Coordinates of C-alpha atoms in Angstrom, one line a residue:
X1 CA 0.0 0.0 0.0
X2 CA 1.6 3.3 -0.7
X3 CA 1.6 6.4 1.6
X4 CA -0.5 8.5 -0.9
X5 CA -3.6 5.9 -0.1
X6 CA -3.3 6.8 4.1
X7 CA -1.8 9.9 4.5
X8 CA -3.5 13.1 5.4
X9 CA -3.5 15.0 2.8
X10 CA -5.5 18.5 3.9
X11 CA -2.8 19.9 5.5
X12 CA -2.7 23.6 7.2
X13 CA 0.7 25.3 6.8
X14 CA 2.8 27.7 8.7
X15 CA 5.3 30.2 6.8
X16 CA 8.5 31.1 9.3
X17 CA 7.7 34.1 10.2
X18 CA 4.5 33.8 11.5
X19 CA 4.2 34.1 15.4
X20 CA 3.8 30.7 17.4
X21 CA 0.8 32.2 19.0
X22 CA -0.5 32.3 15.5
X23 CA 0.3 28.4 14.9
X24 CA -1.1 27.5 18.2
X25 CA -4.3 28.6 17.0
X26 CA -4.1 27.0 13.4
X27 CA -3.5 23.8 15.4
X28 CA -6.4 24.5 17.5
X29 CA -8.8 25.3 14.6
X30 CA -7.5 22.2 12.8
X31 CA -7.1 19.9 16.0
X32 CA -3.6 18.9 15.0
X33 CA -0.2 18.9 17.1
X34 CA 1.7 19.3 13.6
X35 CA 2.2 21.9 11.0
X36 CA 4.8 21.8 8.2
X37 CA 6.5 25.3 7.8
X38 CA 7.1 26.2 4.0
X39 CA 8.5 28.8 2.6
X40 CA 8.3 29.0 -1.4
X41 CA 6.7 25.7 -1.7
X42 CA 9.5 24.2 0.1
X43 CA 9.1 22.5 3.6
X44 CA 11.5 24.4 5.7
X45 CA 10.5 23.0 9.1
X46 CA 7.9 21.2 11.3
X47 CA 6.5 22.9 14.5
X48 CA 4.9 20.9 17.1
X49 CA 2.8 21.4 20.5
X50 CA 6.1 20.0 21.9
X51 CA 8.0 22.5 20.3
X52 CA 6.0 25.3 21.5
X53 CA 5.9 23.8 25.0
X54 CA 9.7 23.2 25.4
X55 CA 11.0 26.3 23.7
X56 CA 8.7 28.9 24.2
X57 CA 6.0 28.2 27.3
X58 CA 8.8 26.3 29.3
X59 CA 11.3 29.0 29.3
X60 CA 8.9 31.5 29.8
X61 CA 9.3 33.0 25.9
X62 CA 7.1 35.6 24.0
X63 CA 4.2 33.7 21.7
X64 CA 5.0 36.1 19.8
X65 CA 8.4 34.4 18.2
X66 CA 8.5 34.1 15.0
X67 CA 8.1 29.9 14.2
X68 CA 11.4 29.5 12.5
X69 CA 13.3 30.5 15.9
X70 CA 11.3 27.3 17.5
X71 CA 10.5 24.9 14.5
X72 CA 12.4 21.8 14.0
X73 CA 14.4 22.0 10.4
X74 CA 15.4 18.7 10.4
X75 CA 12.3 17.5 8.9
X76 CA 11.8 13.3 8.0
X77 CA 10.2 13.0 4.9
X78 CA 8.9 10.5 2.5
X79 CA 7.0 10.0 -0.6
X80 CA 3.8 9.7 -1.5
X81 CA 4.3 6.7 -3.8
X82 CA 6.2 5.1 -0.6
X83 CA 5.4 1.7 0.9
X84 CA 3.4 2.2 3.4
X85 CA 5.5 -0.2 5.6
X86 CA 8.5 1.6 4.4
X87 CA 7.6 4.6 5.8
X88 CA 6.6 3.0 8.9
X89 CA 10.1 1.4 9.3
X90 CA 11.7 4.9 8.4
X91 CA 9.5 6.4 11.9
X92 CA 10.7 3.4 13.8
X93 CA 14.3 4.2 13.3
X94 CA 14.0 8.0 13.9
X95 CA 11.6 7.4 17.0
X96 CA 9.0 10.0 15.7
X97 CA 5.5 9.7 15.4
X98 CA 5.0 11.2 12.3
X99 CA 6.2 12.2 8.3
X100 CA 6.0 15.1 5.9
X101 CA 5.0 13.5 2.8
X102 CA 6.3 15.1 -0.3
X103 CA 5.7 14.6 -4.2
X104 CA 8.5 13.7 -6.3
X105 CA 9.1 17.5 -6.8
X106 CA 9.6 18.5 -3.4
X107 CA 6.4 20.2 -2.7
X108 CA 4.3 19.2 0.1
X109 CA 1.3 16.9 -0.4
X110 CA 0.4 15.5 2.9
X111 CA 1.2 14.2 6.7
X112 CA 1.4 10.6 7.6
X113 CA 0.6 9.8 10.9
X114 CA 1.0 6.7 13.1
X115 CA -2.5 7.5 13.6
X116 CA -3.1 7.7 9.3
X117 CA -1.5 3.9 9.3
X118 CA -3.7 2.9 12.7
X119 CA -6.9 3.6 10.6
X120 CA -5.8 2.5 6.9
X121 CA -3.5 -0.1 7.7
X122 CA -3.3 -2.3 10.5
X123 CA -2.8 -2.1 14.6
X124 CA -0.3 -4.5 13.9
X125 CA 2.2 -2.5 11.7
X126 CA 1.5 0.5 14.1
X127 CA 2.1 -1.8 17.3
X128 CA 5.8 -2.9 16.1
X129 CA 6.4 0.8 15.2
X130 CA 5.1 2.5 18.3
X131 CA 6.7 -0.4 19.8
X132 CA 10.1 1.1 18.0
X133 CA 9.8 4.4 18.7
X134 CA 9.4 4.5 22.1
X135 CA 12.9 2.5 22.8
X136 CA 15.2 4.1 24.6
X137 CA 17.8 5.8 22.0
X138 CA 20.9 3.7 21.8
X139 CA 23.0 6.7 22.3
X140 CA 21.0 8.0 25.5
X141 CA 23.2 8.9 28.2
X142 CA 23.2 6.7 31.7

């Protein structure tokens, strides 16, 4: 099964210079804890509810920062014509819970979600990888 037949593909956007308080309500209206960051039909970024906890609310930052100053840049990605399975491996060994899903010219088309495979393709594929993703890192201190 390939990613395009799962993912999400109505995805709201953030550009990097909008304000986080300005995502956090784009996540609210939408009900998601995700929102690629593009900037010229590139995906620049990903910004996360964890992101905006940890770097802003945590250490008592403005809201009004601009997202690239807070977004994570290093973004996984995959296909749309990916294996399904593939993909799923690919979150396993990163330990995240999620993909940006790009077509084969770069430009976002969608978000797959552990959640996205859950519903389309099996509790057990999303078992082993949530199984996966929450192991300790191997390079985690002691």
């Amino acid at each position: 099964m390939k990613v395009a037949d799962v993912m999400t593909a109505q995805v709201a956007t953030a550009s990097p210079t909008d304000s986080v308080r300005k995502v956090a309500g784009v996540m609210a209206n939408v009900d998601s804890g995700a929102v690629p960051v593009v900037e010229e039909d590139r995906v620049v970024g990903l910004i996360t509810d964890r992101d905006i906890v940890l770097r802003v609310i945590a250490t008592g930052g403005d809201l009004d920062t601009k997202v690239s100053e807070v977004m994570t840049a290093d973004v996984q990605t995959c296909g749309e014509d990916d294996n399904v399975a593939d993909a799923a491996a690919q979150m396993a060994s990163h330990q995240i819970r999620r993909l940006v899903v790009t077509s084969d010219k770069g430009k976002l088309v969608g978000i797959l979600s552990l959640g996205d495979i859950a519903l389309d393709y099996g509790a057990k594929q999303v078992g082993k990888t949530l199984e996966e993703i929450s192991e300790p890192a191997s390079d985690a201190a002691h």
